[in-house]
Coordinates of C-alpha atoms in Angstrom, one line a residue:
M23 CA 0.0 0.0 0.0
S24 CA 1.4 3.4 -1.0
K25 CA 2.1 5.9 1.8
I26 CA -0.6 8.3 3.0
I27 CA 0.9 11.8 3.6
G28 CA -0.4 14.3 6.1
I29 CA -1.0 17.9 4.9
D30 CA -1.5 21.0 7.0
L31 CA -3.2 23.3 4.5
G32 CA -2.7 26.6 6.2
T33 CA -3.9 30.2 5.5
S34 CA -0.4 31.7 5.3
N35 CA 1.8 28.6 5.1
S36 CA 1.3 24.9 4.6
A37 CA 3.3 21.8 5.7
A38 CA 3.4 18.1 4.9
A39 CA 4.7 15.0 6.7
V40 CA 4.9 11.2 6.4
I41 CA 5.7 8.3 8.6
I42 CA 8.9 6.5 7.6
G43 CA 10.1 3.5 9.7
G44 CA 7.6 4.4 12.5
K45 CA 9.0 8.0 12.8
P46 CA 7.4 11.2 11.5
V47 CA 9.4 13.0 8.8
V48 CA 8.5 16.5 7.6
I49 CA 8.5 16.7 3.7
P50 CA 10.6 19.5 2.3
S51 CA 9.7 21.5 -0.6
A52 CA 11.9 21.7 -3.7
E53 CA 13.0 25.2 -2.6
G54 CA 13.6 24.2 1.1
T55 CA 12.1 25.7 4.2
S56 CA 10.8 29.2 3.8
L57 CA 11.5 32.3 5.9
Y58 CA 8.3 31.6 7.9
G59 CA 9.2 28.1 9.2
K60 CA 7.1 25.9 7.0
S61 CA 8.0 24.3 3.7
F62 CA 5.2 25.7 1.6
P63 CA 4.0 29.3 1.7
S64 CA 0.3 29.2 0.8
I65 CA 0.8 31.6 -2.1
V66 CA -0.1 31.2 -5.8
A67 CA 1.0 33.5 -8.6
F68 CA 0.3 33.8 -12.3
T69 CA 2.9 35.8 -14.2
K70 CA 2.0 37.9 -17.2
D71 CA 3.6 35.4 -19.5
G72 CA 1.4 32.7 -18.3
Q73 CA 3.8 31.0 -15.8
L74 CA 2.3 29.4 -12.7
L75 CA 4.3 29.8 -9.4
V76 CA 3.4 28.1 -6.1
G77 CA 5.0 28.4 -2.7
E78 CA 8.3 30.1 -2.1
P79 CA 8.8 31.1 -5.8
A80 CA 5.4 32.9 -5.7
R81 CA 6.3 34.6 -2.4
R82 CA 9.5 35.9 -3.8
Q83 CA 7.8 37.7 -6.7
M84 CA 4.6 39.0 -4.9
V85 CA 6.0 42.5 -4.5
T86 CA 6.6 42.9 -8.2
N87 CA 3.4 41.1 -9.3
P88 CA 0.7 42.0 -6.8
E89 CA -2.1 41.8 -9.3
G90 CA -1.1 38.2 -10.2
T91 CA -0.6 36.9 -6.7
V92 CA -3.2 35.2 -4.5
I93 CA -2.7 34.9 -0.7
A94 CA -4.9 33.6 2.1
A95 CA -7.3 31.6 -0.1
K96 CA -8.2 29.4 2.8
R97 CA -10.2 32.3 4.3
K98 CA -12.6 32.1 1.4
M99 CA -13.0 28.3 1.4
G100 CA -16.7 27.3 1.4
T101 CA -17.9 30.6 -0.2
D102 CA -18.7 31.6 -3.7
Y103 CA -15.9 34.1 -3.8
K104 CA -13.8 34.3 -6.9
F105 CA -10.2 35.5 -7.2
K106 CA -9.8 37.6 -10.3
V107 CA -6.3 37.4 -11.8
H108 CA -5.4 38.7 -15.3
D109 CA -9.0 38.6 -16.6
K110 CA -9.5 35.0 -15.3
E111 CA -11.5 33.9 -12.2
Y112 CA -10.4 31.1 -9.8
T113 CA -12.4 29.6 -7.0
P114 CA -10.7 29.1 -3.5
Q115 CA -10.8 25.4 -4.2
Q116 CA -8.7 25.8 -7.4
I117 CA -6.1 28.0 -5.7
S118 CA -5.9 25.5 -2.7
A119 CA -5.6 22.6 -5.2
L120 CA -2.6 24.2 -6.8
I121 CA -0.9 24.4 -3.4
L122 CA -1.9 20.7 -2.8
Q123 CA -0.6 19.8 -6.2
K124 CA 2.8 21.4 -5.4
I125 CA 2.9 19.5 -2.1
K126 CA 2.0 16.2 -3.9
K127 CA 4.7 16.7 -6.5
D128 CA 7.4 17.5 -4.0
A129 CA 6.4 14.6 -1.8
E130 CA 6.7 12.2 -4.7
A131 CA 10.2 13.6 -5.5
F132 CA 11.2 13.3 -1.8
L133 CA 9.8 9.8 -1.3
G134 CA 10.5 8.4 -4.8
E135 CA 7.0 7.0 -5.2
K136 CA 3.6 8.1 -6.5
I137 CA 1.4 9.7 -3.8
E138 CA -2.4 9.2 -4.3
K139 CA -3.8 9.5 -0.8
A140 CA -3.7 12.2 1.9
V141 CA -5.1 13.2 5.3
I142 CA -5.7 16.9 5.2
T143 CA -6.3 19.1 8.2
V144 CA -9.0 21.7 8.6
P145 CA -9.7 24.2 11.4
A146 CA -11.9 22.5 14.0
Y147 CA -14.4 25.3 13.6
F148 CA -14.8 24.9 9.8
N149 CA -18.4 24.3 8.8
D150 CA -19.7 21.7 6.3
N151 CA -19.3 23.9 3.2
Q152 CA -15.7 24.7 4.2
R153 CA -14.8 21.0 4.8
Q154 CA -16.4 20.0 1.5
A155 CA -14.5 22.7 -0.3
T156 CA -11.2 21.4 1.2
K157 CA -12.1 17.8 0.1
D158 CA -12.9 19.1 -3.4
A159 CA -9.5 20.9 -3.6
G160 CA -7.8 17.6 -2.7
E161 CA -9.6 15.8 -5.5
I162 CA -8.8 18.6 -8.0
A163 CA -5.1 18.1 -7.0
G164 CA -5.3 14.4 -7.8
L165 CA -5.4 13.3 -4.2
Q166 CA -7.9 10.9 -2.6
V167 CA -8.7 12.6 0.7
V168 CA -9.0 9.6 3.0
R169 CA -9.7 11.7 6.1
L170 CA -10.2 15.4 7.1
I171 CA -8.9 15.9 10.6
P172 CA -9.2 19.0 12.7
E173 CA -5.9 20.8 13.2
P174 CA -6.1 20.7 17.0
T175 CA -6.8 17.0 17.0
A176 CA -3.8 16.4 14.7
A177 CA -1.6 18.5 17.0
A178 CA -2.7 16.6 20.1
L179 CA -2.0 13.3 18.2
A180 CA 1.5 14.5 17.4
Y181 CA 2.1 15.6 21.0
G182 CA 0.5 12.6 22.7
L183 CA 1.5 9.6 20.5
D184 CA 4.2 8.6 23.0
K185 CA 2.0 9.5 25.9
A186 CA -1.2 7.8 24.8
D187 CA -1.4 5.6 27.9
K188 CA -1.4 8.5 30.3
D189 CA -4.7 10.1 31.4
L190 CA -4.4 13.8 30.5
K191 CA -6.8 16.7 29.9
I192 CA -5.4 18.9 27.2
M193 CA -6.2 22.3 25.7
V194 CA -5.0 22.9 22.2
F195 CA -4.8 26.6 21.4
D196 CA -4.4 26.8 17.6
L197 CA -3.9 30.4 16.3
G198 CA -2.9 30.3 12.7
G199 CA -2.6 32.8 9.9
G200 CA -6.4 33.0 9.4
T201 CA -8.2 31.0 12.1
L202 CA -8.4 30.3 15.8
D203 CA -9.4 26.9 17.2
V204 CA -9.6 26.1 20.9
T205 CA -10.1 22.4 21.6
I206 CA -10.4 20.6 24.9
M207 CA -9.4 16.9 24.8
E208 CA -9.1 13.9 27.1
M209 CA -6.5 11.2 26.3
G210 CA -5.8 7.9 27.9
G211 CA -5.6 4.2 27.0
G212 CA -4.9 5.1 23.4
V213 CA -8.1 7.1 23.1
F214 CA -8.0 10.8 22.0
E215 CA -11.5 12.2 22.8
V216 CA -12.5 15.7 21.9
K217 CA -14.8 17.1 24.6
A218 CA -15.4 20.5 23.1
T219 CA -14.2 22.9 20.5
S220 CA -14.8 26.6 19.9
G221 CA -13.1 29.2 17.7
D222 CA -13.3 31.9 15.0
T223 CA -12.6 31.2 11.3
Q224 CA -11.8 34.9 10.8
L225 CA -9.2 35.5 13.4
G226 CA -5.4 35.0 13.1
G227 CA -2.0 36.3 12.2
T228 CA -3.3 38.0 9.0
D229 CA -5.3 40.3 11.2
M230 CA -2.2 41.2 13.2
D231 CA -0.4 41.9 9.9
N232 CA -3.3 44.2 8.8
A233 CA -3.0 46.1 12.1
I234 CA 0.7 46.6 11.5
V235 CA 0.2 47.6 7.9
D236 CA -2.4 50.2 8.9
Y237 CA 0.0 51.7 11.4
I238 CA 2.8 51.9 8.9
I239 CA 0.8 53.5 6.1
N240 CA -1.0 56.0 8.5
K241 CA 2.4 57.0 10.0
F242 CA 3.9 57.4 6.6
K243 CA 0.9 59.5 5.5
E244 CA 1.3 61.8 8.6
D245 CA 5.0 62.3 7.9
T246 CA 4.8 62.8 4.1
G247 CA 1.2 63.4 3.1
I248 CA 1.4 60.4 0.7
D249 CA -1.3 57.6 0.9
L250 CA 0.4 54.3 0.1
S251 CA -2.9 52.4 0.3
R252 CA -3.7 53.3 -3.3
D253 CA -0.5 51.7 -4.6
R254 CA -0.8 47.9 -4.8
M255 CA 2.9 47.3 -5.3
A256 CA 3.8 49.6 -2.3
M257 CA 1.2 47.8 -0.2
M258 CA 2.6 44.4 -1.0
R259 CA 6.0 45.6 0.1
V260 CA 4.6 47.1 3.3
R261 CA 2.7 43.9 4.0
E262 CA 5.8 41.7 3.5
A263 CA 7.8 44.1 5.8
A264 CA 5.0 44.0 8.4
E265 CA 5.0 40.2 8.6
K266 CA 8.8 40.1 8.8
A267 CA 8.8 42.7 11.6
K268 CA 6.1 40.7 13.5
I269 CA 8.2 37.5 13.3
E270 CA 11.5 39.4 14.4
L271 CA 9.8 41.0 17.4
S272 CA 9.0 37.5 18.8
S273 CA 12.7 37.4 19.8
L274 CA 13.8 41.0 19.6
L275 CA 12.7 44.1 21.4
T276 CA 13.1 46.4 18.4
T277 CA 13.4 46.1 14.6
E278 CA 13.9 48.5 11.7
I279 CA 11.5 48.8 8.7
N280 CA 13.4 50.1 5.7
L281 CA 11.7 50.3 2.3
P282 CA 13.6 52.6 -0.1
F283 CA 11.9 54.3 -3.0
I284 CA 8.5 53.3 -1.7
A285 CA 6.8 56.3 -3.4
Y286 CA 7.4 59.5 -5.3
D287 CA 6.3 62.9 -4.0
P288 CA 4.0 64.4 -6.7
R289 CA 4.9 67.9 -5.5
N290 CA 8.6 67.7 -6.4
N291 CA 8.8 64.3 -8.1
E292 CA 11.4 63.2 -5.5
P293 CA 11.6 59.6 -4.3
K294 CA 10.4 58.9 -0.7
H295 CA 11.9 56.2 1.5
L296 CA 10.1 54.5 4.4
N297 CA 12.3 54.2 7.4
M298 CA 10.9 53.6 10.9
T299 CA 11.6 51.7 14.1
L300 CA 9.0 49.3 15.5
T301 CA 9.3 48.2 19.1
R302 CA 7.8 45.1 20.7
A303 CA 5.8 47.4 23.0
K304 CA 4.2 49.2 20.1
L305 CA 3.5 45.9 18.3
E306 CA 1.7 44.5 21.3
E307 CA -0.3 47.7 21.7
L308 CA -1.4 47.3 18.0
I309 CA -2.4 43.7 18.3
R310 CA -3.7 43.5 21.9
P311 CA -7.4 43.9 20.7
I312 CA -6.8 40.9 18.3
V313 CA -5.3 38.8 21.0
E314 CA -8.1 39.7 23.4
R315 CA -10.6 38.3 20.9
C316 CA -9.2 34.8 21.8
R317 CA -10.6 35.0 25.3
Q318 CA -14.2 34.2 24.5
P319 CA -13.6 31.0 22.4
M320 CA -11.3 29.8 25.2
M321 CA -13.9 30.3 27.9
Q322 CA -16.6 28.8 25.6
A323 CA -14.6 25.7 25.0
L324 CA -14.0 25.2 28.8
A325 CA -17.7 25.8 29.5
D326 CA -18.8 23.3 26.9
A327 CA -16.4 20.7 28.2
K328 CA -17.7 21.4 31.8
M329 CA -14.2 22.2 32.9
K330 CA -12.2 25.0 34.6
P331 CA -8.7 26.2 33.8
E332 CA -7.3 24.3 36.7
D333 CA -8.7 21.0 35.3
I334 CA -6.4 21.2 32.3
D335 CA -3.1 19.3 32.6
K336 CA -1.3 20.4 29.5
I337 CA -1.7 23.4 27.1
I338 CA -0.4 22.9 23.5
L339 CA 0.2 26.0 21.4
I340 CA -0.1 25.7 17.6
G341 CA 0.4 28.1 14.7
G342 CA 3.0 30.8 14.0
P343 CA 1.4 33.7 16.1
T344 CA 1.7 31.5 19.2
R345 CA 5.5 32.1 19.1
M346 CA 4.8 35.7 20.1
P347 CA 5.4 36.5 23.8
I348 CA 2.1 38.4 24.1
V349 CA 0.1 35.4 23.0
R350 CA 2.0 32.9 25.3
E351 CA 1.5 35.3 28.2
F352 CA -2.2 35.8 27.4
V353 CA -2.8 32.1 27.4
K354 CA -0.8 31.6 30.6
Q355 CA -2.7 34.3 32.5
I356 CA -6.1 32.8 31.6
M357 CA -5.1 29.2 32.3
G358 CA -2.8 29.8 35.2
K359 CA 0.0 27.6 33.8
E360 CA 2.8 27.7 31.3
P361 CA 2.1 26.2 27.9
E362 CA 4.1 23.2 26.8
R363 CA 7.4 24.0 25.0
G364 CA 8.2 20.6 23.5
V365 CA 5.9 21.1 20.5
D366 CA 6.9 22.7 17.2
P367 CA 4.0 25.0 16.4
M368 CA 4.8 24.9 12.7
E369 CA 5.1 21.2 12.2
A370 CA 2.9 19.5 14.8
V371 CA -0.3 19.6 12.7
A372 CA 1.2 18.1 9.6
I373 CA 2.9 15.4 11.8
G374 CA -0.4 14.6 13.5
A375 CA -2.1 14.2 10.1
A376 CA 0.8 11.9 8.9
I377 CA 0.2 9.8 12.1
Q378 CA -3.5 9.5 11.2
G379 CA -2.6 8.5 7.7
A380 CA -0.2 5.9 9.0
I381 CA -2.9 4.5 11.3
I382 CA -5.3 4.2 8.3
A383 CA -2.6 2.6 6.2
G384 CA -1.7 0.2 9.0
D385 CA 1.9 1.5 9.2
I386 CA 1.6 2.2 12.9
A387 CA 0.8 -0.9 14.9
R388 CA -0.9 0.9 17.9
D389 CA -4.5 0.9 19.0
I390 CA -5.3 4.6 18.7
V391 CA -8.8 5.9 18.5
L392 CA -9.8 9.5 17.6
L393 CA -13.1 10.6 18.9
D394 CA -13.9 14.0 17.3
V395 CA -16.9 16.4 17.6
T396 CA -18.9 18.6 15.3
P397 CA -18.0 22.2 16.1
L398 CA -21.4 23.7 15.1
S399 CA -25.0 22.6 15.5
L400 CA -26.8 21.2 12.4
G401 CA -30.5 21.6 11.8
V402 CA -33.4 22.6 9.5
E403 CA -35.5 25.7 9.0
V404 CA -39.0 25.3 10.3
L405 CA -42.2 27.4 10.4
G406 CA -41.5 31.0 11.2
G407 CA -37.9 30.9 9.9
L408 CA -36.7 29.2 13.1
T409 CA -33.8 26.7 13.3
E410 CA -34.6 23.3 14.7
K411 CA -31.4 21.5 15.7
I412 CA -31.0 17.9 14.8
I413 CA -27.3 17.4 15.8
E414 CA -26.1 19.6 18.7
R415 CA -22.6 21.2 18.6
N416 CA -19.8 19.1 20.3
T417 CA -21.6 15.9 19.5
T418 CA -19.0 13.1 19.0
I419 CA -18.7 12.0 15.3
P420 CA -19.4 10.0 13.4
C421 CA -23.1 10.2 14.4
K422 CA -26.6 9.8 13.1
R423 CA -29.6 11.6 14.4
S424 CA -33.3 11.7 13.3
K425 CA -36.3 13.9 14.0
I426 CA -39.9 13.7 12.9
F427 CA -41.4 16.8 11.1
T428 CA -44.8 17.4 9.5
T429 CA -46.6 19.7 7.0
A430 CA -47.5 23.3 7.7
A431 CA -50.5 23.5 5.4
D432 CA -53.5 21.3 4.6
Y433 CA -53.1 18.8 1.8
Q434 CA -49.5 19.7 1.3
T435 CA -47.9 17.1 -1.1
A436 CA -44.3 18.3 -0.9
V437 CA -42.0 19.8 1.7
T438 CA -38.8 21.9 1.2
I439 CA -36.1 21.1 3.7
H440 CA -33.6 23.8 4.3
V441 CA -30.4 22.5 6.0
V442 CA -28.4 25.0 8.1
Q443 CA -25.4 25.0 10.4
G444 CA -24.9 27.4 13.4
E445 CA -26.0 28.4 16.8
R446 CA -28.4 31.3 15.9
P447 CA -32.1 30.8 16.6
M448 CA -33.2 32.2 13.2
A449 CA -32.2 30.1 10.2
A450 CA -31.4 33.1 8.0
D451 CA -28.5 34.0 10.5
N452 CA -26.9 30.6 10.2
V453 CA -24.8 29.1 7.4
S454 CA -27.1 27.6 4.6
L455 CA -25.8 24.2 3.5
G456 CA -28.5 23.6 0.9
M457 CA -32.1 22.8 0.2
F458 CA -34.0 19.9 -1.2
T459 CA -37.6 18.9 -1.8
L460 CA -39.4 15.7 -0.8
S461 CA -42.5 15.3 -3.0
G462 CA -45.2 12.7 -3.4
I463 CA -46.6 13.1 0.1
P464 CA -50.3 11.9 0.3
P465 CA -52.7 14.8 0.7
A466 CA -53.7 15.2 4.4
P467 CA -54.6 17.9 6.9
R468 CA -51.6 19.8 8.2
G469 CA -49.8 18.1 11.1
V470 CA -50.9 14.6 10.0
P471 CA -48.0 13.5 7.6
Q472 CA -44.9 12.3 9.4
I473 CA -41.6 13.0 7.7
E474 CA -38.4 11.6 9.3
V475 CA -35.3 13.7 8.5
T476 CA -32.0 11.9 9.2
F477 CA -28.7 13.7 9.5
D478 CA -25.6 11.4 9.1
L479 CA -22.3 13.1 9.9
D480 CA -19.3 11.1 8.8
T481 CA -15.8 11.0 10.3
N482 CA -14.7 13.9 8.1
G483 CA -17.5 16.1 9.5
I484 CA -19.3 16.1 6.2
L485 CA -23.1 15.9 6.3
H486 CA -25.4 13.5 4.4
V487 CA -29.2 14.0 4.7
S488 CA -32.1 11.7 4.0
A489 CA -35.9 12.2 4.3
K490 CA -38.6 9.6 4.6
D491 CA -42.4 9.8 4.5
L492 CA -43.4 7.3 7.2
A493 CA -46.9 6.8 5.7
T494 CA -45.7 5.6 2.3
G495 CA -42.2 4.4 3.2
K496 CA -40.9 6.6 0.4
E497 CA -37.4 7.6 1.1
Q498 CA -35.0 9.9 -0.6
S499 CA -31.3 10.2 0.1
I500 CA -29.9 13.7 -0.6
T501 CA -26.4 14.8 -1.3
I502 CA -26.3 18.4 0.0
T503 CA -25.6 20.9 -2.8
S504 CA -24.9 24.5 -2.2
T505 CA -23.7 27.4 -4.3
N506 CA -20.1 26.8 -3.6
K507 CA -20.0 22.9 -3.6
L508 CA -18.5 21.6 -6.8
S509 CA -20.3 19.0 -8.9
K510 CA -18.4 15.8 -10.0
E511 CA -18.2 17.3 -13.5
E512 CA -16.7 20.5 -12.2
I513 CA -14.2 18.6 -10.1
E514 CA -13.2 16.5 -13.1
R515 CA -12.8 19.7 -15.3
L516 CA -10.7 21.4 -12.7
K517 CA -8.6 18.2 -12.3
R518 CA -7.9 18.3 -16.0
E519 CA -6.9 22.0 -15.7
A520 CA -4.6 21.1 -12.8
E521 CA -3.0 18.3 -14.8
L522 CA -2.5 20.8 -17.7
Y523 CA -0.5 23.0 -15.2
A524 CA 1.5 19.9 -14.3
E525 CA 2.1 19.2 -18.0
Q526 CA 3.1 22.9 -18.5
D527 CA 5.6 22.6 -15.7
R528 CA 7.1 19.5 -17.3
R529 CA 7.4 21.2 -20.6
K530 CA 9.0 24.2 -19.0
K531 CA 11.5 22.0 -17.2
E532 CA 12.3 20.2 -20.5
E533 CA 12.7 23.5 -22.3
A534 CA 15.0 24.8 -19.6
E535 CA 17.2 21.7 -19.8
L536 CA 17.3 22.0 -23.6
R537 CA 18.4 25.6 -23.4
N538 CA 21.1 24.6 -20.8
E539 CA 22.3 21.9 -23.1
A540 CA 22.4 24.3 -26.0
D541 CA 24.3 26.9 -24.0
N542 CA 26.8 24.3 -22.9
L543 CA 27.3 23.0 -26.5
I544 CA 27.8 26.6 -27.8
Y545 CA 30.5 27.1 -25.1
T546 CA 32.2 23.7 -26.1
A547 CA 32.1 24.5 -29.8
D548 CA 33.4 28.0 -29.3
R549 CA 36.3 26.7 -27.1
M550 CA 37.0 24.0 -29.7
I551 CA 37.6 26.5 -32.5
K552 CA 39.4 29.1 -30.4
Q553 CA 41.5 26.8 -28.1
D554 CA 41.3 23.0 -28.1
L555 CA 41.5 22.3 -31.9
K556 CA 42.4 25.9 -33.2
D557 CA 45.5 24.7 -35.1
K558 CA 43.9 21.5 -36.5
L559 CA 40.8 23.0 -38.1
S560 CA 40.6 24.4 -41.7
G561 CA 39.0 27.8 -42.4
E562 CA 36.1 26.0 -44.0
Q563 CA 35.5 23.9 -40.9
I564 CA 35.6 26.9 -38.6
E565 CA 33.1 28.7 -40.7
K566 CA 30.8 25.7 -40.8
I567 CA 30.9 25.5 -36.9
N568 CA 30.4 29.3 -36.5
K569 CA 27.3 29.2 -38.8
A570 CA 25.8 26.4 -36.8
I571 CA 26.6 28.2 -33.5
Q572 CA 24.9 31.4 -34.8
A573 CA 21.9 29.4 -36.0
L574 CA 21.5 27.9 -32.5
K575 CA 21.9 31.3 -30.8
D576 CA 19.2 32.7 -33.1
A577 CA 16.9 29.8 -32.2
L578 CA 17.6 30.4 -28.4
A579 CA 16.5 34.0 -28.8
G580 CA 13.0 32.8 -29.8
K581 CA 10.5 30.5 -28.1
D582 CA 10.3 27.7 -30.7
T583 CA 11.5 24.7 -28.7
A584 CA 11.4 22.4 -31.8
L585 CA 13.7 24.8 -33.7
I586 CA 16.1 24.9 -30.7
K587 CA 16.3 21.1 -30.7
S588 CA 16.8 21.0 -34.5
R589 CA 19.6 23.5 -34.4
L590 CA 21.2 21.8 -31.4
D591 CA 21.2 18.5 -33.2
E592 CA 22.7 20.1 -36.3
L593 CA 25.6 21.6 -34.3
K594 CA 26.1 18.2 -32.5
N595 CA 26.3 16.5 -35.9
I596 CA 28.7 19.1 -37.3
L597 CA 31.0 18.8 -34.3
G598 CA 30.9 15.1 -34.4
E599 CA 31.8 15.0 -38.1
I600 CA 34.6 17.5 -37.8
S601 CA 36.0 15.8 -34.7
A602 CA 36.0 12.5 -36.5
Q603 CA 37.8 14.1 -39.5
V604 CA 40.4 15.8 -37.2
Y605 CA 41.2 12.6 -35.3
S606 CA 41.2 10.6 -38.5
R607 CA 44.0 12.8 -39.8
V608 CA 45.9 12.6 -36.5
G609 CA 45.5 8.9 -36.4
S610 CA 46.7 8.3 -40.0
G611 CA 49.8 10.5 -39.4
T612 CA 51.0 8.5 -36.4
G613 CA 51.3 5.1 -38.0
S614 CA 49.8 1.6 -37.5
S615 CA 50.2 1.7 -33.7
S616 CA 47.3 4.2 -33.6
S617 CA 44.9 2.3 -35.7
S618 CA 42.8 1.0 -32.7
S619 CA 42.7 4.6 -31.4
Y620 CA 41.3 5.8 -34.7
S621 CA 38.7 3.1 -34.6
S622 CA 37.7 4.1 -31.1
S623 CA 37.4 7.8 -32.0
S624 CA 35.3 6.9 -35.1
T625 CA 32.9 4.9 -32.9
T626 CA 32.6 7.8 -30.4
G627 CA 31.8 10.2 -33.2
S628 CA 29.2 8.0 -34.6
E629 CA 27.5 7.8 -31.2
S630 CA 27.4 11.6 -30.8
K631 CA 25.5 11.8 -34.0

């Protein structure tokens, strides 16, 4: 059975891992670890000449190509939002699929085998639409998503694999680039049971970056009168500098932000440079309101788990922002104890996903059971626009629940069932997962028909709904469809598009290798006529080689790969022929003792043709 890799698909950065010989190994990207501690920045770029860049290469050019660069696509997962790039639109699933495709490709190169299956992590507080979108992204990338696992659960698994027999109550505080999850778990006897989860899918390091960016551009405007917010390239430079400063101030008390030639003063057409000092104290002042927003989800998770801070044995911090002293101190103050320090916040989630993959594949011979919960209640809209909950939040999954409903009008022969997810009493205030109609109900006074609606929530936290008319026994199983859920046909189309990008990458690599070979041959041929065989070549031979060199150079100046190959082969043949002629003359001039040497040279020349 091929390996199942674990993927932490993050808002700002992603990571991947695999179990080899019973030990977790983080999968490196082709470019190596990025500045921000993970292998794969979650950035996708489309250059003006049609080139696709993913990860670190995309990050490096984002300042010079802001219009063609997509960041933080995860924040739009499960919505109908479209990213507009160079007159083309991309769904969040497509952008995420390109990141997953890059991870898949680099994992295959690292492991030396084809990768077809993955466990992908999602924020614990992701709703059904967001989870389904993540699964769709995996399929588009050519991966069978064998399991979606909440990020805090994965982190706890990574932390507790060697402690699975101990009885511990754990809080996982997962503050990433775009989301916050707070999960309370109990572990013992090889069982990891989630007791409660709470969070905010629109709270993370990106919000901190935004606060720093706002401070920088406002201060620059005060000092110079120039508003940088209208210049996309300048804003990308400021954002990159803000993120870098945030990271540096986790270990330093002060840092310098220097952005030369950030703008031109329209009054005198002189360049303006951005130079300022940012202290940790100022940073903490800027982001304190964002950090404070983490309090309510922490208290909610404890309340739902029926625990107090003193009941928690261990606190695990996950996500880049948890490296910041203000975040660690905030958690410590609320919980009354120091968070654990033996967990890498940037790798733990991917490692936990890899462990789950190895458990599924049978590569880890340990009895480990994960008992997860649904983060939000699931229900249907009933008369008056109210929400009737069928599965309550923090119910252990997988689970199946049913409720009996009836008609609201006399002689009604069909009912429309509107499925929603959330905690608000009014259905319109919750997330709509979809609608379907059950028809063919025998006419009867209102309140008489009995319609059983069943919600079946699988291990991935994805919902399946069925409805049954108890009078007739007529049953209809429904696959929830919503405006942002992709059909099988759409997924297949997007998979083909993703494969085209992979084919495009392969062709570009082949072209680069061909151009390198051509450059090397031009160098060799030039050296041959000017140094190595200068005294042994006739004027006619030199002219013939020079013409072939120039023809190849002309081909290299264009984009016709077939022409480059043709001109390359022509130069190879000419060099082979002339080399054979030269060595033939040398061989005949040295007597019979060299005849075998001549034969060898002749054979070599023939092969080079």
